Amino acid sequence: MQIGMVGLGKMGGNMAERLRRGGHDVVGYDRDPAVSDVASLKELVERLEAPRAVWVMVPAGAPTQATVEELGQLLSAGDIVIDGGNSHYVDDQKHGTELATRGIGFVDCGVSGGVWGLENGYALMVGGADSDIQRLMPIFQTLKPQGEDGFVHAGQIGAGHFAKMVHNGIEYGMMQAFAEGWELLEAADVVTDVAGAFKSWRHGTVIRSWLLDLMVRALEEDPDLSELRGYAQDSGEGRWTVQAAVDHAVPLPVITAALYARFASRQDDSPAMKVVAALRNQFGGHAVTA
Amino acid sequence: MQIGMVGLGKMGGNMAERLRRGGHDVVGYDRDPAVSDVASLKELVERLEAPRAVWVMVPAGAPTQATVEELGQLLSAGDIVIDGGNSHYVDDQKHGTELATRGIGFVDCGVSGGVWGLENGYALMVGGADSDIQRLMPIFQTLKPQGEDGFVHAGQIGAGHFAKMVHNGIEYGMMQAFAEGWELLEAADVVTDVAGAFKSWRHGTVIRSWLLDLMVRALEEDPDLSELRGYAQDSGEGRWTVQAAVDHAVPLPVITAALYARFASRQDDSPAMKVVAALRNQFGGHAVTA
Amino acid sequence: MQIGMVGLGKMGGNMAERLRRGGHDVVGYDRDPAVSDVASLKELVERLEAPRAVWVMVPAGAPTQATVEELGQLLSAGDIVIDGGNSHYVDDQKHGTELATRGIGFVDCGVSGGVWGLENGYALMVGGADSDIQRLMPIFQTLKPQGEDGFVHAGQIGAGHFAKMVHNGIEYGMMQAFAEGWELLEAADVVTDVAGAFKSWRHGTVIRSWLLDLMVRALEEDPDLSELRGYAQDSGEGRWTVQAAVDHAVPLPVITAALYARFASRQDDSPAMKVVAALRNQFGGHAVTA
Amino acid sequence: MQIGMVGLGKMGGNMAERLRRGGHDVVGYDRDPAVSDVASLKELVERLEAPRAVWVMVPAGAPTQATVEELGQLLSAGDIVIDGGNSHYVDDQKHGTELATRGIGFVDCGVSGGVWGLENGYALMVGGADSDIQRLMPIFQTLKPQGEDGFVHAGQIGAGHFAKMVHNGIEYGMMQAFAEGWELLEAADVVTDVAGAFKSWRHGTVIRSWLLDLMVRALEEDPDLSELRGYAQDSGEGRWTVQAAVDHAVPLPVITAALYARFASRQDDSPAMKVVAALRNQFGGHAVTA
C-alpha cells in the first residue's frame, strides 16, 4: 500500500527501506533535502492518495508535537497518522483527541529493533481503533519480524507506546542485572574466565537471551570493557515507566534501581554523597576527601 | 567412562539417565533403596574402578558436607569428587583443601537446566584443577547441551559454584524485571491485551529470552495468574550473591531488590510497615489499620 | 492582623486557634456551618478589610483548585491568597500566574507539625514575592514555633511546597530506616530488649531524633506493635518527590524504596511475585502456593 | 572502681579521661609508650586488683582478636573483659565462649558518641550476663550521658554489638535520606535558599534530629559543600547489618541502598555501567563514551 514516512533518519530511513523491499509505495519526507522525496509536509500530503496514511518517525516531544499538528492541518477526514517515535502515551491520547475532531485517525506504534530491524524486522506494539489498525495491517506485516510474534494490538490509543515503555523498563532491569553480575565476577577474583562464563551461559541456562548474546559480542570485542566509560544515557521510557508506576502505586524496585544507576553514572561527583561525607565528618571526625 | 552418582532425586536421577544414554557406566547411590544401585556409599566406592570419579548431587549444606566427608574416608589418592549441588563456593574451597590432604581431587560444578535438562542438556560451570577437569571432560560433554556453549571451566575450586551463584543472581534480577513490568501493565488499564504484549515481545525485541518464553507459557495456562499466590522462595544463591557483593563492596541494587521482594512475598504482614504505621499515627493522628 | 481562614478541619481549625491566641482577627469559613463564622466564601471576603489575606487550608487537588478559583473571582487587586495545604508545587505556579492576572498575590506555604502544632507551633516553608511574604510575617511569626528556626522563605512561588515535599521525602526515608532496624532486631533473637534498645538511643547516639522519640512512645503503648497492621498510606508528597527526582535525573534510592514499601504494604498479594512464582514453576518445577 | 583500658586512641583515650573525671582508677595500656601507663598487657594485668575488669578499645577484627586472646592467657577466673570496639557480634559469641572455659567473663559494648562523647557521654549498648553487667554498672554510669536513657542491657553476649550494628544501619539510612533531599533541592532550582530550608527544619518538623543539626553546621561552614568530594567510607556495621538481614530473610531496602551508595561513591568508574553502555551500543548503536 501507499504510505508517507516523515523522518528518514537511522530508524525512519531503514523502516522506509524495509517497506519498499516489501513492495509498498513509500513517499518520504525529511528536513534534509538530500534524503527527502518531497520538499515539504504539504507536498508529501499532496503526493498521497486519500485515504492517506502518514507515519511520523521524528524525535519525541516538540518535533513530534509540531509534526502531528501540521499534519492535522494538512490531512483530511479518513486519513490516519501513525506515531512510530518514542512518544509518551499521554501525548498520544492528546494527539488522538485533537485529530479526531477533524475526523483523522491516530495510531501509536512502539517500535523495537534498533539497528538490527532492517534485516530482522521491527517488533511493533500498536494502540488505536480496530478499523485503523486493520487498514494498516499490510504495513505492520512488512515491518514486523517473520513468524507469529513481534506484533500486538495492545489496546486503544496510547497502548502501543505504553507497552513499548514497559518493554523498555523491563530492558533496563535486565541490562542492569547482567551488569551487576559482571561487576561482581570481575571484583571477586574467584572466577578467572569471566568472559567464558558469560559465553557458556548462552545455552542451557535460565538467563539465555538476546541481551546475553549481545554481551558476549561486546566481551569478544573488548574482554574487560576497558575501552568504555561507565556512562549511560536514558531515553525517556525508563523515566516514564517509573512515573507511571508511582501514579498507579505500583512498586518497581528493580526497574527504578536500574534507572537511578544510569542517573548516577552521569555524575562526576555525587551531591548526595557530599552530604554523607559532611555528616560523617561532623559526628565522627572521619576524614573527608577534598 | 565410569562414574558414581550420589543422590538420584529429580536432578541427580535425570543426570544419571542422560549419562547412561550417552554411553557412560553410571553406578548410582541413593538413600532410597528403590532407586539405588548399591546399598551404601562404601559399596558404591567398591564397585568403581580406580581412579574413581564420584558425582555428589545431594542438597547443599549438611547433606553435602556429610557425603563429602564420608567419601573422603572411602576414596583413595587419585580419585575425584565432583560436587554438582548448589553449594556455597566457600564450602567448596574447604572441601577441596580437606580432600587434597588425602590426594583426592575435588571439582565443583554449578548446574543449570532444571526439569528441561534431561532432554536439552545441563549448562555446566566448573571449578578445579586443569588435570581433574580434563579427566572428567567425557562426562561434561555428555551432560552439557549440544553446541559450543553451555560449559565453562571458570577457574580454580569454587569458581564453578561462584559462577552459578552469579548466574542465579542475574536470574533473580531478570525475573523481577519481567514481574514488575507485568504488574504495571495490569495496574494501568491502558494496555488491554497484556498477555498479547508479552507474547509479541518474543520476536524482534531487546528483551526476548527464555524467561520471556516461559512467561508466555505461564500466561497461556493462566492468563491473569489468578491460580497463583505472589509467594516465592529463594534457594540460597541469591543470598550468597548479595553477601559476596557486600564482602567485595560491589553495589548490587537490582539483584538485591529482587531478593528482598522474595523475602517480603513470604511475610503475612510487614513488621517494618507496622513501625511506619505507628509513627504516622504518632505524629499525624493518621488512622491505623488494626 | 486580620486574616481569613478557609477550611477549619484538624489542621485549619488548630491554626485558626493558634492565630487567635496570638491576637490576630481570624474570620473562618468551612463547609460545616457548625464551625464556620460565615455562610460562604463571598461573605468571608466581604467581612475582611482590603487589602485582604485569605489562608486556604483545604485538601490538595480539586478542593484547593476550586477554592483558589473562586477566591480569584471574589478578591481584588492587592489581596493575597495563601495556600497552606499539601499542594503540588506545579499547581502553585499555575495558581500564582492566574491570580497575578488580576493583581492578586499568591503565597504557598508548606506546613509541618501535625497534631502537635497547636501547642508547639507549625514549621513553615513559604514561597512567593518578598513583598507578599513581608506583609504576612505577623501571621507566620505566630504560627511558627518559638526560636530562630521553623520558618524559611524558600524562594519564589512553589518553593514553599517544594521544600515541604522534600521534607516529607526525607521523612519517608527516616521512618523506613527506623522500621527496618526494628524488623531486623525483632527477627534476629540476639537483642532480647528491643524496646529498651530504642529507648536507650534517645540520648548520646547519632540517630536521636523526634521520630525516635515517637517510636519510643509507640513501643511504650504497644511493645511489639501487635495492635497494628503493617499498612501505610502515602499522602502525595512522597510520590511527587520521586517524580521530581526523575524529572531532574536525581537518583533517590532511599526515598523511593521507602515509598515503594508503602505501596507494597497496601497489597493483599503482590502481582509481581505471582510472576516470579510462575516463572520458578516453569523452569524448575518449584512448587507454587495457590 | 578500678579498670584497665587497652587502646588509648581517639575513642579509648577520651573514655579513659571521662572515667577518671568520674572518679575511677583507670590503668591505660597503648602500644604507643607516650600515652601508656604500663609497658605491656602483662603489666596492665599485674597492676589491677582481682577481680579485674579490662576494657578493650582497639580496632575490630585481628587487633581485637589478638588482644582478647592474650588477655585470656593473662587474666584469671572471675575477671571480666569488655570489648568496646566495633566488633562483629559473631566474634563476641566466639570470644565469650573461649573466655568462659577459663572462668573469665565477657561483655560486649557498642559505643556511640564519636568526638562528642567526652563531654556529652557515650551511648552504650551492652550484652552479657546479668552478674557481669551489674558489676560494671559504675563504669557504665560514668560513661553514659546523663538522664535515664543512653544505656541498655540488650541481651546476652553479642547483643550489645548487634544493637550498635543496627543503630549504625539506621544511621546509614537517615544520612542518605538527608543527602538525597539535599541533592534534589540543589538540582531543581525551585528552592533558592536550600541551606535556609534545612536550618528552618530544626524546629517543629517531623525530621528534626541531631543529624539535621549536624547538617546545618556543615552547611554553615560550607554552604554548597564545594569543599568536599562525594566519597564515603563504611566502617563495617553497615555491611554486617545487611548480611544479618539476608541471613534472617529480612528485607532492608533503605539501609542497603544507603550502603550501596557508599560503595558506588568510592568507584572512579562503575564497572556495571560499562556493561550497560556496551549493551546499549550493541543493540542501538548508541554512542558510547570512551
mmCIF file with all atom_site columns, C-alpha atoms in Angstrom, chain C residues 24-149:
data_model
loop_
_atom_site.group_PDB
_atom_site.id
_atom_site.type_symbol
_atom_site.label_atom_id
_atom_site.label_alt_id
_atom_site.label_comp_id
_atom_site.label_asym_id
_atom_site.label_entity_id
_atom_site.label_seq_id
_atom_site.pdbx_PDB_ins_code
_atom_site.Cartn_x
_atom_site.Cartn_y
_atom_site.Cartn_z
_atom_site.occupancy
_atom_site.B_iso_or_equiv
_atom_site.pdbx_formal_charge
_atom_site.auth_seq_id
_atom_site.auth_comp_id
_atom_site.auth_asym_id
_atom_site.auth_atom_id
_atom_site.pdbx_PDB_model_num
ATOM 1   C CA . HIS C 1 24  ? -4.996  38.013 65.328 1.00 0.00 ? 24  HIS C CA 1
ATOM 2   C CA . ASP C 1 25  ? -8.500  38.608 63.997 1.00 0.00 ? 25  ASP C CA 1
ATOM 3   C CA . VAL C 1 26  ? -9.403  35.370 62.210 1.00 0.00 ? 26  VAL C CA 1
ATOM 4   C CA . VAL C 1 27  ? -12.563 35.032 60.149 1.00 0.00 ? 27  VAL C CA 1
ATOM 5   C CA . GLY C 1 28  ? -13.097 31.351 59.428 1.00 0.00 ? 28  GLY C CA 1
ATOM 6   C CA . TYR C 1 29  ? -15.083 29.656 56.707 1.00 0.00 ? 29  TYR C CA 1
ATOM 7   C CA . ASP C 1 30  ? -15.888 25.972 56.495 1.00 0.00 ? 30  ASP C CA 1
ATOM 8   C CA . ARG C 1 31  ? -18.484 23.973 54.615 1.00 0.00 ? 31  ARG C CA 1
ATOM 9   C CA . ASP C 1 32  ? -19.654 22.790 58.005 1.00 0.00 ? 32  ASP C CA 1
ATOM 10  C CA . PRO C 1 33  ? -21.857 25.627 59.346 1.00 0.00 ? 33  PRO C CA 1
ATOM 11  C CA . ALA C 1 34  ? -21.298 24.390 62.895 1.00 0.00 ? 34  ALA C CA 1
ATOM 12  C CA . VAL C 1 35  ? -17.711 25.639 62.884 1.00 0.00 ? 35  VAL C CA 1
ATOM 13  C CA . SER C 1 36  ? -17.926 28.422 60.294 1.00 0.00 ? 36  SER C CA 1
ATOM 14  C CA . ASP C 1 37  ? -18.033 32.136 61.092 1.00 0.00 ? 37  ASP C CA 1
ATOM 15  C CA . VAL C 1 38  ? -19.613 32.982 57.753 1.00 0.00 ? 38  VAL C CA 1
ATOM 16  C CA . ALA C 1 39  ? -22.040 31.318 55.365 1.00 0.00 ? 39  ALA C CA 1
ATOM 17  C CA . SER C 1 40  ? -19.940 31.478 52.199 1.00 0.00 ? 40  SER C CA 1
ATOM 18  C CA . LEU C 1 41  ? -16.604 32.411 50.702 1.00 0.00 ? 41  LEU C CA 1
ATOM 19  C CA . LYS C 1 42  ? -18.341 35.516 49.399 1.00 0.00 ? 42  LYS C CA 1
ATOM 20  C CA . GLU C 1 43  ? -19.337 36.547 52.898 1.00 0.00 ? 43  GLU C CA 1
ATOM 21  C CA . LEU C 1 44  ? -15.819 35.786 54.124 1.00 0.00 ? 44  LEU C CA 1
ATOM 22  C CA . VAL C 1 45  ? -14.353 38.167 51.592 1.00 0.00 ? 45  VAL C CA 1
ATOM 23  C CA . GLU C 1 46  ? -16.908 40.833 52.445 1.00 0.00 ? 46  GLU C CA 1
ATOM 24  C CA . ARG C 1 47  ? -16.045 40.551 56.132 1.00 0.00 ? 47  ARG C CA 1
ATOM 25  C CA . LEU C 1 48  ? -12.340 41.207 55.518 1.00 0.00 ? 48  LEU C CA 1
ATOM 26  C CA . GLU C 1 49  ? -10.913 44.682 55.062 1.00 0.00 ? 49  GLU C CA 1
ATOM 27  C CA . ALA C 1 50  ? -8.791  45.305 51.988 1.00 0.00 ? 50  ALA C CA 1
ATOM 28  C CA . PRO C 1 51  ? -6.001  44.574 51.358 1.00 0.00 ? 51  PRO C CA 1
ATOM 29  C CA . ARG C 1 52  ? -7.129  41.081 52.399 1.00 0.00 ? 52  ARG C CA 1
ATOM 30  C CA . ALA C 1 53  ? -5.207  37.916 53.205 1.00 0.00 ? 53  ALA C CA 1
ATOM 31  C CA . VAL C 1 54  ? -7.012  34.582 52.867 1.00 0.00 ? 54  VAL C CA 1
ATOM 32  C CA . TRP C 1 55  ? -5.388  31.366 54.018 1.00 0.00 ? 55  TRP C CA 1
ATOM 33  C CA . VAL C 1 56  ? -6.658  28.279 52.201 1.00 0.00 ? 56  VAL C CA 1
ATOM 34  C CA . MET C 1 57  ? -6.391  25.102 54.273 1.00 0.00 ? 57  MET C CA 1
ATOM 35  C CA . VAL C 1 58  ? -8.422  22.527 52.354 1.00 0.00 ? 58  VAL C CA 1
ATOM 36  C CA . PRO C 1 59  ? -7.409  19.210 50.781 1.00 0.00 ? 59  PRO C CA 1
ATOM 37  C CA . ALA C 1 60  ? -4.933  19.446 47.907 1.00 0.00 ? 60  ALA C CA 1
ATOM 38  C CA . GLY C 1 61  ? -6.113  18.892 44.364 1.00 0.00 ? 61  GLY C CA 1
ATOM 39  C CA . ALA C 1 62  ? -9.656  19.645 43.259 1.00 0.00 ? 62  ALA C CA 1
ATOM 40  C CA . PRO C 1 63  ? -10.847 21.278 46.522 1.00 0.00 ? 63  PRO C CA 1
ATOM 41  C CA . THR C 1 64  ? -7.895  23.675 46.619 1.00 0.00 ? 64  THR C CA 1
ATOM 42  C CA . GLN C 1 65  ? -8.212  24.310 42.902 1.00 0.00 ? 65  GLN C CA 1
ATOM 43  C CA . ALA C 1 66  ? -11.906 25.211 43.254 1.00 0.00 ? 66  ALA C CA 1
ATOM 44  C CA . THR C 1 67  ? -11.301 27.408 46.285 1.00 0.00 ? 67  THR C CA 1
ATOM 45  C CA . VAL C 1 68  ? -8.462  29.351 44.691 1.00 0.00 ? 68  VAL C CA 1
ATOM 46  C CA . GLU C 1 69  ? -10.503 29.869 41.541 1.00 0.00 ? 69  GLU C CA 1
ATOM 47  C CA . GLU C 1 70  ? -13.498 31.128 43.468 1.00 0.00 ? 70  GLU C CA 1
ATOM 48  C CA . LEU C 1 71  ? -11.307 33.435 45.540 1.00 0.00 ? 71  LEU C CA 1
ATOM 49  C CA . GLY C 1 72  ? -9.794  34.709 42.326 1.00 0.00 ? 72  GLY C CA 1
ATOM 50  C CA . GLN C 1 73  ? -13.278 35.899 41.353 1.00 0.00 ? 73  GLN C CA 1
ATOM 51  C CA . LEU C 1 74  ? -14.112 37.382 44.743 1.00 0.00 ? 74  LEU C CA 1
ATOM 52  C CA . LEU C 1 75  ? -10.876 39.106 45.754 1.00 0.00 ? 75  LEU C CA 1
ATOM 53  C CA . SER C 1 76  ? -9.401  42.354 44.449 1.00 0.00 ? 76  SER C CA 1
ATOM 54  C CA . ALA C 1 77  ? -6.028  43.601 43.336 1.00 0.00 ? 77  ALA C CA 1
ATOM 55  C CA . GLY C 1 78  ? -3.701  43.897 46.303 1.00 0.00 ? 78  GLY C CA 1
ATOM 56  C CA . ASP C 1 79  ? -5.210  40.945 48.189 1.00 0.00 ? 79  ASP C CA 1
ATOM 57  C CA . ILE C 1 80  ? -3.170  37.810 48.863 1.00 0.00 ? 80  ILE C CA 1
ATOM 58  C CA . VAL C 1 81  ? -4.139  34.127 48.810 1.00 0.00 ? 81  VAL C CA 1
ATOM 59  C CA . ILE C 1 82  ? -2.034  31.726 50.870 1.00 0.00 ? 82  ILE C CA 1
ATOM 60  C CA . ASP C 1 83  ? -2.256  28.022 50.080 1.00 0.00 ? 83  ASP C CA 1
ATOM 61  C CA . GLY C 1 84  ? -1.265  26.207 53.249 1.00 0.00 ? 84  GLY C CA 1
ATOM 62  C CA . GLY C 1 85  ? -2.421  22.781 52.094 1.00 0.00 ? 85  GLY C CA 1
ATOM 63  C CA . ASN C 1 86  ? -0.324  19.982 50.674 1.00 0.00 ? 86  ASN C CA 1
ATOM 64  C CA . SER C 1 87  ? -0.463  21.212 47.078 1.00 0.00 ? 87  SER C CA 1
ATOM 65  C CA . HIS C 1 88  ? 1.891   20.194 44.333 1.00 0.00 ? 88  HIS C CA 1
ATOM 66  C CA . TYR C 1 89  ? 4.360   22.985 43.560 1.00 0.00 ? 89  TYR C CA 1
ATOM 67  C CA . VAL C 1 90  ? 3.363   22.858 39.909 1.00 0.00 ? 90  VAL C CA 1
ATOM 68  C CA . ASP C 1 91  ? -0.209  23.763 40.875 1.00 0.00 ? 91  ASP C CA 1
ATOM 69  C CA . ASP C 1 92  ? 1.142   26.680 42.916 1.00 0.00 ? 92  ASP C CA 1
ATOM 70  C CA . GLN C 1 93  ? 2.918   28.075 39.899 1.00 0.00 ? 93  GLN C CA 1
ATOM 71  C CA . LYS C 1 94  ? -0.307  27.810 37.886 1.00 0.00 ? 94  LYS C CA 1
ATOM 72  C CA . HIS C 1 95  ? -2.364  29.445 40.640 1.00 0.00 ? 95  HIS C CA 1
ATOM 73  C CA . GLY C 1 96  ? 0.155   32.224 41.069 1.00 0.00 ? 96  GLY C CA 1
ATOM 74  C CA . THR C 1 97  ? 0.086   33.019 37.380 1.00 0.00 ? 97  THR C CA 1
ATOM 75  C CA . GLU C 1 98  ? -3.707  33.014 37.224 1.00 0.00 ? 98  GLU C CA 1
ATOM 76  C CA . LEU C 1 99  ? -4.146  35.251 40.252 1.00 0.00 ? 99  LEU C CA 1
ATOM 77  C CA . ALA C 1 100 ? -1.413  37.616 39.072 1.00 0.00 ? 100 ALA C CA 1
ATOM 78  C CA . THR C 1 101 ? -3.517  38.468 36.025 1.00 0.00 ? 101 THR C CA 1
ATOM 79  C CA . ARG C 1 102 ? -5.965  40.088 38.442 1.00 0.00 ? 102 ARG C CA 1
ATOM 80  C CA . GLY C 1 103 ? -3.313  41.710 40.627 1.00 0.00 ? 103 GLY C CA 1
ATOM 81  C CA . ILE C 1 104 ? -3.853  39.235 43.438 1.00 0.00 ? 104 ILE C CA 1
ATOM 82  C CA . GLY C 1 105 ? -0.797  37.912 45.226 1.00 0.00 ? 105 GLY C CA 1
ATOM 83  C CA . PHE C 1 106 ? -0.173  34.228 45.913 1.00 0.00 ? 106 PHE C CA 1
ATOM 84  C CA . VAL C 1 107 ? 1.959   32.600 48.568 1.00 0.00 ? 107 VAL C CA 1
ATOM 85  C CA . ASP C 1 108 ? 2.410   28.859 49.005 1.00 0.00 ? 108 ASP C CA 1
ATOM 86  C CA . CYS C 1 109 ? 3.137   27.575 52.464 1.00 0.00 ? 109 CYS C CA 1
ATOM 87  C CA . GLY C 1 110 ? 4.212   24.079 53.416 1.00 0.00 ? 110 GLY C CA 1
ATOM 88  C CA . VAL C 1 111 ? 3.163   23.323 56.983 1.00 0.00 ? 111 VAL C CA 1
ATOM 89  C CA . SER C 1 112 ? 4.616   20.652 59.244 1.00 0.00 ? 112 SER C CA 1
ATOM 90  C CA . GLY C 1 113 ? 3.524   19.943 62.759 1.00 0.00 ? 113 GLY C CA 1
ATOM 91  C CA . GLY C 1 114 ? 0.501   17.680 62.699 1.00 0.00 ? 114 GLY C CA 1
ATOM 92  C CA . VAL C 1 115 ? -1.469  17.331 65.867 1.00 0.00 ? 115 VAL C CA 1
ATOM 93  C CA . TRP C 1 116 ? 1.363   18.864 67.890 1.00 0.00 ? 116 TRP C CA 1
ATOM 94  C CA . GLY C 1 117 ? 1.296   22.196 66.078 1.00 0.00 ? 117 GLY C CA 1
ATOM 95  C CA . LEU C 1 118 ? -1.333  23.998 68.131 1.00 0.00 ? 118 LEU C CA 1
ATOM 96  C CA . GLU C 1 119 ? 0.886   23.948 71.218 1.00 0.00 ? 119 GLU C CA 1
ATOM 97  C CA . ASN C 1 120 ? 4.382   23.747 69.713 1.00 0.00 ? 120 ASN C CA 1
ATOM 98  C CA . GLY C 1 121 ? 3.921   25.810 66.597 1.00 0.00 ? 121 GLY C CA 1
ATOM 99  C CA . TYR C 1 122 ? 3.986   24.859 62.948 1.00 0.00 ? 122 TYR C CA 1
ATOM 100 C CA . ALA C 1 123 ? 7.149   24.691 60.876 1.00 0.00 ? 123 ALA C CA 1
ATOM 101 C CA . LEU C 1 124 ? 6.513   26.853 57.824 1.00 0.00 ? 124 LEU C CA 1
ATOM 102 C CA . MET C 1 125 ? 8.186   26.838 54.404 1.00 0.00 ? 125 MET C CA 1
ATOM 103 C CA . VAL C 1 126 ? 6.921   29.651 52.191 1.00 0.00 ? 126 VAL C CA 1
ATOM 104 C CA . GLY C 1 127 ? 7.318   30.621 48.568 1.00 0.00 ? 127 GLY C CA 1
ATOM 105 C CA . GLY C 1 128 ? 6.345   33.882 46.938 1.00 0.00 ? 128 GLY C CA 1
ATOM 106 C CA . ALA C 1 129 ? 7.244   37.513 46.365 1.00 0.00 ? 129 ALA C CA 1
ATOM 107 C CA . ASP C 1 130 ? 9.237   39.279 49.071 1.00 0.00 ? 130 ASP C CA 1
ATOM 108 C CA . SER C 1 131 ? 6.607   41.974 49.490 1.00 0.00 ? 131 SER C CA 1
ATOM 109 C CA . ASP C 1 132 ? 3.806   39.453 49.980 1.00 0.00 ? 132 ASP C CA 1
ATOM 110 C CA . ILE C 1 133 ? 5.814   37.445 52.484 1.00 0.00 ? 133 ILE C CA 1
ATOM 111 C CA . GLN C 1 134 ? 6.738   40.623 54.321 1.00 0.00 ? 134 GLN C CA 1
ATOM 112 C CA . ARG C 1 135 ? 3.119   41.623 54.729 1.00 0.00 ? 135 ARG C CA 1
ATOM 113 C CA . LEU C 1 136 ? 2.218   38.216 56.114 1.00 0.00 ? 136 LEU C CA 1
ATOM 114 C CA . MET C 1 137 ? 5.101   37.964 58.597 1.00 0.00 ? 137 MET C CA 1
ATOM 115 C CA . PRO C 1 138 ? 2.921   38.688 61.664 1.00 0.00 ? 138 PRO C CA 1
ATOM 116 C CA . ILE C 1 139 ? 0.844   35.623 60.759 1.00 0.00 ? 139 ILE C CA 1
ATOM 117 C CA . PHE C 1 140 ? 3.902   33.457 60.154 1.00 0.00 ? 140 PHE C CA 1
ATOM 118 C CA . GLN C 1 141 ? 5.517   34.634 63.384 1.00 0.00 ? 141 GLN C CA 1
ATOM 119 C CA . THR C 1 142 ? 2.517   33.493 65.386 1.00 0.00 ? 142 THR C CA 1
ATOM 120 C CA . LEU C 1 143 ? 2.120   30.172 63.645 1.00 0.00 ? 143 LEU C CA 1
ATOM 121 C CA . LYS C 1 144 ? 5.764   29.139 63.748 1.00 0.00 ? 144 LYS C CA 1
ATOM 122 C CA . PRO C 1 145 ? 7.486   27.580 66.755 1.00 0.00 ? 145 PRO C CA 1
ATOM 123 C CA . GLN C 1 146 ? 9.359   29.869 69.117 1.00 0.00 ? 146 GLN C CA 1
ATOM 124 C CA . GLY C 1 147 ? 13.051  30.390 68.460 1.00 0.00 ? 147 GLY C CA 1
ATOM 125 C CA . GLU C 1 148 ? 15.018  31.262 65.400 1.00 0.00 ? 148 GLU C CA 1
ATOM 126 C CA . ASP C 1 149 ? 14.117  28.222 63.297 1.00 0.00 ? 149 ASP C CA 1
#
